[in-house]
CSV table of C-alpha atoms in Angstrom, one decimal:
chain,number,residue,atom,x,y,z
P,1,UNK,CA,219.9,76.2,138.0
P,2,UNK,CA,217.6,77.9,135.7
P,3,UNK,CA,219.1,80.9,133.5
P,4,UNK,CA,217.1,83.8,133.1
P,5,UNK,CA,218.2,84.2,129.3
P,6,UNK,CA,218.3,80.6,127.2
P,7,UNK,CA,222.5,81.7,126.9
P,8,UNK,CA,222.9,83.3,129.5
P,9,UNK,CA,224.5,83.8,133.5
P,10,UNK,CA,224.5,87.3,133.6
P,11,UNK,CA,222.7,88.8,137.1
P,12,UNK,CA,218.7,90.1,137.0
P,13,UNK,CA,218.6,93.1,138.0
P,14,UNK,CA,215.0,94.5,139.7
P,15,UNK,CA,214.8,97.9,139.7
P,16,UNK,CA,212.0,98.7,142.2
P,17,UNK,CA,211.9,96.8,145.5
P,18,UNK,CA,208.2,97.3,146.0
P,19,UNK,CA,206.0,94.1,147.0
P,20,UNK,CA,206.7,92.6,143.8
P,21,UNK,CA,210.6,93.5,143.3
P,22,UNK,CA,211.3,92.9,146.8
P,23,UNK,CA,209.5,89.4,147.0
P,24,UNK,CA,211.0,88.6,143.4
P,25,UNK,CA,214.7,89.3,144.3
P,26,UNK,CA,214.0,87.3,147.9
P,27,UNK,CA,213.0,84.0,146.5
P,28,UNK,CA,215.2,84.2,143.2
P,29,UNK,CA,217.8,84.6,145.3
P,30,UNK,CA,217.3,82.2,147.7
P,31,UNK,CA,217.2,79.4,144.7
P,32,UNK,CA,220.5,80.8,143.8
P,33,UNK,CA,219.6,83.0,141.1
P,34,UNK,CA,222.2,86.0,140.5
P,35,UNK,CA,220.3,89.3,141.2
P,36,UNK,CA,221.0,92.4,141.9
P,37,UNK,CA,218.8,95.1,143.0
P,38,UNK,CA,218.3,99.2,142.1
P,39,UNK,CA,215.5,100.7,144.6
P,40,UNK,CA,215.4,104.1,144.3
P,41,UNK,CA,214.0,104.8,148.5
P,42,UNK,CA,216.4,105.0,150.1
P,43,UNK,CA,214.7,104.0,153.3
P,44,UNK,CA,213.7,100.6,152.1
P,45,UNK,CA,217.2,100.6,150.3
P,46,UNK,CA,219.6,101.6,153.3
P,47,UNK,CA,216.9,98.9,155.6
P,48,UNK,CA,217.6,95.8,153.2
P,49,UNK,CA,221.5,97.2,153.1
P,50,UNK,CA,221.7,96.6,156.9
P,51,UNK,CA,219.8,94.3,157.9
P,52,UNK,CA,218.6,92.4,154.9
P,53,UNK,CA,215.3,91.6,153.0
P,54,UNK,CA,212.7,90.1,155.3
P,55,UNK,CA,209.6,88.4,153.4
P,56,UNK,CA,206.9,87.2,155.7
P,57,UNK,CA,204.2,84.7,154.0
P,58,UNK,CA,202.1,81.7,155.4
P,59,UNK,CA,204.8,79.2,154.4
P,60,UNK,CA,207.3,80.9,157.0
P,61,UNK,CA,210.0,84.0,157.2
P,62,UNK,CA,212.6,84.0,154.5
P,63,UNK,CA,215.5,86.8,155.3
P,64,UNK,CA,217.8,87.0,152.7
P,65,UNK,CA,221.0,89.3,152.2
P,66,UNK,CA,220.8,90.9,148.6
P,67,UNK,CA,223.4,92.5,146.1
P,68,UNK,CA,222.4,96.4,145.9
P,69,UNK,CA,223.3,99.4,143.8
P,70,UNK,CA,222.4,103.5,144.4
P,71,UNK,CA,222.1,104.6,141.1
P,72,UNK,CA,221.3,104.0,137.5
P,73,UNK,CA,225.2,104.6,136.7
P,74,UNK,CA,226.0,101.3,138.3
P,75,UNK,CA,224.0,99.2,135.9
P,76,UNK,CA,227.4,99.5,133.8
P,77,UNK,CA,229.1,97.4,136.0
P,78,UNK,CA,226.6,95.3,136.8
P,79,UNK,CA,226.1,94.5,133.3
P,80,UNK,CA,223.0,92.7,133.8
P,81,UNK,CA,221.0,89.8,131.5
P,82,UNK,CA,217.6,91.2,132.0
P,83,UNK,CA,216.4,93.9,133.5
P,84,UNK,CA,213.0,93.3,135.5
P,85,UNK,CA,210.7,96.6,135.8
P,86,UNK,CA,209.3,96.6,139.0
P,87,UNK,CA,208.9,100.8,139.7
P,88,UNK,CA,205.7,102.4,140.4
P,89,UNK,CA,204.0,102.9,136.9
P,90,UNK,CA,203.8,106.5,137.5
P,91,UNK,CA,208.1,106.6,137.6
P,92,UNK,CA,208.4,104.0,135.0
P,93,UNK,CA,208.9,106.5,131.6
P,94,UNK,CA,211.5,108.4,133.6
P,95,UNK,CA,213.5,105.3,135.1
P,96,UNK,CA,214.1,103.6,132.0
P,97,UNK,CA,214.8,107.0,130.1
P,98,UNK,CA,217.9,107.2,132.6
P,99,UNK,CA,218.4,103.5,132.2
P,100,UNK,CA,218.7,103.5,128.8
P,101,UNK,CA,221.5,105.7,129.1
P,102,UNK,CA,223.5,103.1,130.1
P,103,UNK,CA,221.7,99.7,128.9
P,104,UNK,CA,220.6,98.6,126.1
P,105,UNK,CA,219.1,95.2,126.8
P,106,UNK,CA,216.1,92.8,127.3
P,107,UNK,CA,213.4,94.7,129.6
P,108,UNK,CA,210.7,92.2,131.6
P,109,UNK,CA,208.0,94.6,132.5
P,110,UNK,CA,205.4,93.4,135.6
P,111,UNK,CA,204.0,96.6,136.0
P,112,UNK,CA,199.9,97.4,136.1
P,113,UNK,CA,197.9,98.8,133.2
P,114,UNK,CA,199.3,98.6,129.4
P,115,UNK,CA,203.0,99.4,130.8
P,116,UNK,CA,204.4,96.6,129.0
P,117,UNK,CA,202.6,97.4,125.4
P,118,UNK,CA,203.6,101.0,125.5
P,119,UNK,CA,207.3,100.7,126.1
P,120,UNK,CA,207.7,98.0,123.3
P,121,UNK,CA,206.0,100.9,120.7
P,122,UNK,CA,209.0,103.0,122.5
P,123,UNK,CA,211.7,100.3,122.5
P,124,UNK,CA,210.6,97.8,120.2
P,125,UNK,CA,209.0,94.7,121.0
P,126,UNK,CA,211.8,92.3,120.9
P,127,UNK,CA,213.3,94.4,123.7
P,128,UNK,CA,210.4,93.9,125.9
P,129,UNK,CA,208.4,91.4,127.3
P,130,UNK,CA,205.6,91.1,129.8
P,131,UNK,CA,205.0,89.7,133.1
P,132,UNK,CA,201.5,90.1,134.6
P,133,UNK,CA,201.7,89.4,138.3
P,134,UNK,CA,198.0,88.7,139.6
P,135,UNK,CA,197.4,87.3,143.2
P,136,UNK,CA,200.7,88.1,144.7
P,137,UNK,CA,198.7,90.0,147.7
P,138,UNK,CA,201.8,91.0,149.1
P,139,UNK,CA,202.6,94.5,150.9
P,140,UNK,CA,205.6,96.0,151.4
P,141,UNK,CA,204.9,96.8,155.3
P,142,UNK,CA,207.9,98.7,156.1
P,143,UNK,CA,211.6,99.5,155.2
P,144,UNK,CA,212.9,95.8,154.1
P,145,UNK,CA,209.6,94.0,155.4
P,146,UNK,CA,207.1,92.5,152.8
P,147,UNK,CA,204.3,90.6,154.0
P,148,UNK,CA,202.3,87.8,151.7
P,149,UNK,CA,199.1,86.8,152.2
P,150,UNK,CA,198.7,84.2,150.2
P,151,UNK,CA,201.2,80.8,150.4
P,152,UNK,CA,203.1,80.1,147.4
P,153,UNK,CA,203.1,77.2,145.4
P,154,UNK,CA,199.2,76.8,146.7
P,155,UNK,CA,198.1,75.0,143.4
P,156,UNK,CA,195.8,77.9,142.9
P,157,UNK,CA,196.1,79.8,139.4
P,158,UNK,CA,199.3,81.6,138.2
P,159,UNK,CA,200.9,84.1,139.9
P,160,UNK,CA,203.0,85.0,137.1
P,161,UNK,CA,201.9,85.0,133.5
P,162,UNK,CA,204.7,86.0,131.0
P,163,UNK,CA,204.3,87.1,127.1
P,164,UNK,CA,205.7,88.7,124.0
P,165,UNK,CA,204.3,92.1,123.1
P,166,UNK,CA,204.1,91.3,119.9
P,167,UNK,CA,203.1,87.9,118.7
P,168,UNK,CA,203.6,84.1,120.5
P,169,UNK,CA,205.7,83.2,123.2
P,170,UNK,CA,209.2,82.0,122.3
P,171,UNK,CA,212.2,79.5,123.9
P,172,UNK,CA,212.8,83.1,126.2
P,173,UNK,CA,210.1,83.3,127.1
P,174,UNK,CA,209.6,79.6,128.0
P,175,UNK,CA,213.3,80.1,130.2
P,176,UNK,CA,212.0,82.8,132.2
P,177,UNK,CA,208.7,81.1,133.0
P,178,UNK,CA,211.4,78.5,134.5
P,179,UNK,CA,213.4,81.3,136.3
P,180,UNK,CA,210.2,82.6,138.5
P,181,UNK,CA,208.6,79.4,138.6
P,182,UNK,CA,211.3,79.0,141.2
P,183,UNK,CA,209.3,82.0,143.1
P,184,UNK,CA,205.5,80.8,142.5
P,185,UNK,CA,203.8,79.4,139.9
P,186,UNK,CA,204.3,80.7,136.2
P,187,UNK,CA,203.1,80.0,132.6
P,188,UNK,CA,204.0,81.4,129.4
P,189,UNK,CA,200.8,83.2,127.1
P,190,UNK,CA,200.9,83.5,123.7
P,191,UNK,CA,198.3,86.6,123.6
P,192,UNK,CA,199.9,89.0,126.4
P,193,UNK,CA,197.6,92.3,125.0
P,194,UNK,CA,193.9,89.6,125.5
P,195,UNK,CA,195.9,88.7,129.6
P,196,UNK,CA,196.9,92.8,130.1
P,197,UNK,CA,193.2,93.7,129.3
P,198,UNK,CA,192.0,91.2,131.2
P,199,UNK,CA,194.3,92.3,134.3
P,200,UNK,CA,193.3,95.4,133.7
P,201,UNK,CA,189.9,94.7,134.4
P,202,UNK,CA,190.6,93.5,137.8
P,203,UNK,CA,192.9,95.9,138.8
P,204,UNK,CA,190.4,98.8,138.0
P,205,UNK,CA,187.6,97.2,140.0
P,206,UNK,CA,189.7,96.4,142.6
P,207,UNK,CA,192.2,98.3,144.0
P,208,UNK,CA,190.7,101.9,144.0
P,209,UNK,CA,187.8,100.8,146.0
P,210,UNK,CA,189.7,98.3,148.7
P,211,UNK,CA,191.5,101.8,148.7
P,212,UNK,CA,188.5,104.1,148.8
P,213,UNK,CA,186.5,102.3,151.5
P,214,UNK,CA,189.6,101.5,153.0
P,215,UNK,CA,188.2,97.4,153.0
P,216,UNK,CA,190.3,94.3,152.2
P,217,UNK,CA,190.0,93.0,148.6
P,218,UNK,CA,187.7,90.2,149.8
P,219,UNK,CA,184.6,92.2,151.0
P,220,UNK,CA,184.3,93.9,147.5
P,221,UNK,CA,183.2,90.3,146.3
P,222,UNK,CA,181.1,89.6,149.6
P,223,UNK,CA,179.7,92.7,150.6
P,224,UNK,CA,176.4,93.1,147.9
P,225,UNK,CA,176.9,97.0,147.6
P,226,UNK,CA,180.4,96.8,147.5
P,227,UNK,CA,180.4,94.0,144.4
P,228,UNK,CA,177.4,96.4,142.7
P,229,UNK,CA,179.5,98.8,142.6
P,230,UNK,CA,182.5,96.7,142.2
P,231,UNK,CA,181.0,94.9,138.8
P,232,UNK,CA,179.9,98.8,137.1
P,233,UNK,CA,183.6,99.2,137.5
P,234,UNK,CA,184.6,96.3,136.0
P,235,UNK,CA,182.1,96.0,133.1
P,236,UNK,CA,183.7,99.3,131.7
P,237,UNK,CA,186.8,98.3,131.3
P,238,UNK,CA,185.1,95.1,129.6
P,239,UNK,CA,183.6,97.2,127.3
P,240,UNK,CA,186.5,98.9,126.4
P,241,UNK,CA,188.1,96.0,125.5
P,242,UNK,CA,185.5,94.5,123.6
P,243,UNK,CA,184.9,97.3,121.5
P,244,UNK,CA,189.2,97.5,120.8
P,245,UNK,CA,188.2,93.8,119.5
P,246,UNK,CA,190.1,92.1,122.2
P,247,UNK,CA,189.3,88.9,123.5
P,248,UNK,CA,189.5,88.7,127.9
P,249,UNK,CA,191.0,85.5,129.5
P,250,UNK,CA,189.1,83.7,132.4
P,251,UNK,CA,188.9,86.1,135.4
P,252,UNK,CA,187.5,85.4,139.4
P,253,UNK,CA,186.8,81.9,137.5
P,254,UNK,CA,184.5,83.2,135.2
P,255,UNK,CA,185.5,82.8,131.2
P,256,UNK,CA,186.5,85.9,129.0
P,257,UNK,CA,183.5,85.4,127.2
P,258,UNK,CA,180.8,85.8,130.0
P,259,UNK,CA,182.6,89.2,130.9
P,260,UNK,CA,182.2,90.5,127.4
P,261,UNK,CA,178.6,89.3,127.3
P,262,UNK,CA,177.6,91.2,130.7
P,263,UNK,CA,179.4,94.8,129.7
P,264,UNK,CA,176.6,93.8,126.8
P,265,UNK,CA,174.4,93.7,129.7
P,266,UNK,CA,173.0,90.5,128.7
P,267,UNK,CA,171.2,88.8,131.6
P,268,UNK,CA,172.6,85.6,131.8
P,269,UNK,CA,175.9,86.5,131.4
P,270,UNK,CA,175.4,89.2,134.5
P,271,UNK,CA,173.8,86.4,136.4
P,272,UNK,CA,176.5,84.2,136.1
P,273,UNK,CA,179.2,86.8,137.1
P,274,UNK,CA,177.8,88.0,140.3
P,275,UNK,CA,177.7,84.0,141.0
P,276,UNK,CA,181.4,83.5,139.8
P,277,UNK,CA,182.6,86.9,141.6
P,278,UNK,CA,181.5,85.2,145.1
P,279,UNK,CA,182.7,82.5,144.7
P,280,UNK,CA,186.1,83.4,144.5
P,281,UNK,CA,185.8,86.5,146.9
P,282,UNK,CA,185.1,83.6,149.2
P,283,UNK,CA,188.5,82.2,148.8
P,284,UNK,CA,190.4,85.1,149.2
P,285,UNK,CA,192.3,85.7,152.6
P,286,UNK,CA,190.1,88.7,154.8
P,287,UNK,CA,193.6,90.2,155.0
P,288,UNK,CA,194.9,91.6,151.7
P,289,UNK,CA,194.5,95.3,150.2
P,290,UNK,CA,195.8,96.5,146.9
P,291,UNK,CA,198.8,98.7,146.4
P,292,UNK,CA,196.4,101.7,146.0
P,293,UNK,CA,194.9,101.5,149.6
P,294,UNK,CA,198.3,101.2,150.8
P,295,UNK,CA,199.2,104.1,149.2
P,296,UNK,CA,196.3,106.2,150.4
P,297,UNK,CA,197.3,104.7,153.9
P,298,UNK,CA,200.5,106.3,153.8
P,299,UNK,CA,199.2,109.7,152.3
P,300,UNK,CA,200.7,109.1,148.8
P,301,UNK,CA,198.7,109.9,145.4
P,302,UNK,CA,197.4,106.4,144.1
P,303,UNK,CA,198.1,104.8,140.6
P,304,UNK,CA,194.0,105.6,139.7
P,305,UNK,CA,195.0,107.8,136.8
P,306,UNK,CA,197.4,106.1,135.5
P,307,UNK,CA,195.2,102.7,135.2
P,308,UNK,CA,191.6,103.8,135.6
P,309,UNK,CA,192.3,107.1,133.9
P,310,UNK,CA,193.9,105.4,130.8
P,311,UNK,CA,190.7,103.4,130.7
P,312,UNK,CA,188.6,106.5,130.9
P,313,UNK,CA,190.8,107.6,127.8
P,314,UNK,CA,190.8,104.8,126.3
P,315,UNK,CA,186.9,104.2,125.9
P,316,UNK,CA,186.7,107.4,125.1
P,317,UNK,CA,188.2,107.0,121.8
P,318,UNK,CA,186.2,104.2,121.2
P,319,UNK,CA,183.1,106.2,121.3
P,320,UNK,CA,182.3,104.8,124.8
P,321,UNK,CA,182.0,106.4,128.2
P,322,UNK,CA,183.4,105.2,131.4
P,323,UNK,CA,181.8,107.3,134.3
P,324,UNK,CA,182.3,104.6,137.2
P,325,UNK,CA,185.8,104.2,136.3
P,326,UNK,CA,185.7,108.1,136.0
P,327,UNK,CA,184.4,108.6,139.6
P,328,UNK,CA,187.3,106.6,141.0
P,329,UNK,CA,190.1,108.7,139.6
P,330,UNK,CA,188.0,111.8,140.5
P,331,UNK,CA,187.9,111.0,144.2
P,332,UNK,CA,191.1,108.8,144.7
P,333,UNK,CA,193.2,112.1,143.6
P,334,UNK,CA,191.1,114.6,145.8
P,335,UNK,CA,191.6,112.0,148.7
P,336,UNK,CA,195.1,112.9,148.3
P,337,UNK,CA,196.5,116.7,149.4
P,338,UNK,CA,198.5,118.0,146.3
């Protein structure tokens, strides 16, 4: 069995049992894994309590009984190895504010946006490390339920890229990649900021607009309007990273450097996106929605701000404006009643 830190046997504990906590602690479990989980709903909480955690996914229904506590003063006795972040960004600062009350170790952070960079300025950077979780497609359907979309172990690229927040990837690093490997595929990074922005740029050109035309992920790459309106989106935040001098990873199967050249609005470059964006919208499964559209289905207020507005703020800074990214967080958050 794989140990979550190079020395140690001490339980993971996931704090969040969302799609991505709820489908890590499943399968880590099931390879044996000590976890031990913290979900603040107490609907999904009291459901997995009684009558366990039920993942369905193409590969087949794994149910699996998992370790739970209530509150943040039971991490004391828990007195866990790691803890893995897996809260909605928006409850993030306050979680680990009580958290740190009571713990003082190793954070891995798979939340959206820059989550991961701005708690290591907080806590310091050999206190946290990131995990960016891209092509899960998994929804958390109902109390204890989460639904995949895509099968695991498919071959296909990474679902779980880890990183230091500061500088290359060390032997931890290399151990955990071993840990969740047992979930899905995962590979170590040695430039986690150059993989966030690039994450960053499809999560702001995807999930608030499966969430705004209320369409699965896959027909903003088909439909022509949709992936017009899809790339604006997307260029912006390539733009913002360009001009922060970062460099963006391959993305839809189409390399860092061809994104950088179209928010240039070179011609080529665009050319070759739109190409490489269908092509991989035709391999996604007609089924799966972002996180924000589920939200919006259940009458909550989306993550837009948080991700799309940081990238409003962020070009902004840069001298740079961001007025399709704008948009989005303008009518995600008036879709919502306050």
């Amino acid at each position: 069995m794989s140990t979550p830190l190079a020395a140690s046997q001490a339980p993971l504990l996931v704090v969040g049992a969302g799609a991505v906590g709820a489908y890590l602690a499943g399968h880590l479990a099931a390879a044996g894994e000590p976890v031990v989980v913290l979900e603040p709903w107490d609907p999904n909480r009291q459901a997995i309590r009684t009558q366990g955690l039920r993942i369905d996914e193409p590969s087949g229904r794994l149910e699996m009984r998992l370790r739970l506590i209530d509150t943040v003063e039971e991490i004391a006795s828990v007195a866990p190895g790691l803890v893995v972040l897996c809260t909605k960004l928006a409850d993030a600062p306050a979680t680990v504010e009580r958290i740190e009350t009571v713990y003082r170790g190793p954070y891995l952070v798979t939340l959206n946006a820059l989550a991961d960079l701005d708690l290591a300025e907080q806590l310091g950077a050999d206190r946290v490390m990131g995990c960016i979780v891209t092509g899960l497609f998994a929804n958390l359907v109902g109390p204890g339920t989460v639904r995949r979309h895509r099968r695991r172990l498919d071959g296909g690229a990474p679902t779980f890229r880890l990183g230091e927040t500061a500088g290359p990837a060390g032997p931890r690093l290399r151990a955990l990649a071993t840990t969740l490997g047992q979930v899905d595929r995962a590979e170590v990074v040695d430039d986690l900021p150059a993989a966030r922005w690039t994450k960053m740029v499809f999560n702001c050109m995807t999930s608030p607009l499966s969430a705004l035309h209320r369409r699965p992920i896959r027909d903003l790459f088909l439909d022509p309007d949709l992936r017009a309106e899809m790339t604006r989106v997307g260029l912006e935040v390539a733009a913002a990273a360009g001009a922060a001098g970062m460099r963006l990873n391959t993305l839809c199967g189409v390399p860092g450097a061809t994104w950088l050249a179209a928010a240039r609005q070179e011609p080529t470059a665009l050319a070759a996106l739109d190409v490489g964006l269908v092509r991989y919208g035709g391999a996604l499964d007609s089924g799966a929605t972002s996180g924000m559209a589920q939200d919006l289905a259940r009458g909550r207020r989306t993550e837009v701000s948080l991700i799309n507005g940081a990238v409003v703020e962020r070009a902004a800074r840069l001298g740079l404006a961001a007025p399709a990214n704008a948009a989005l967080v303008t009518a995600l958050e008036a879709a919502v009643p306050a």
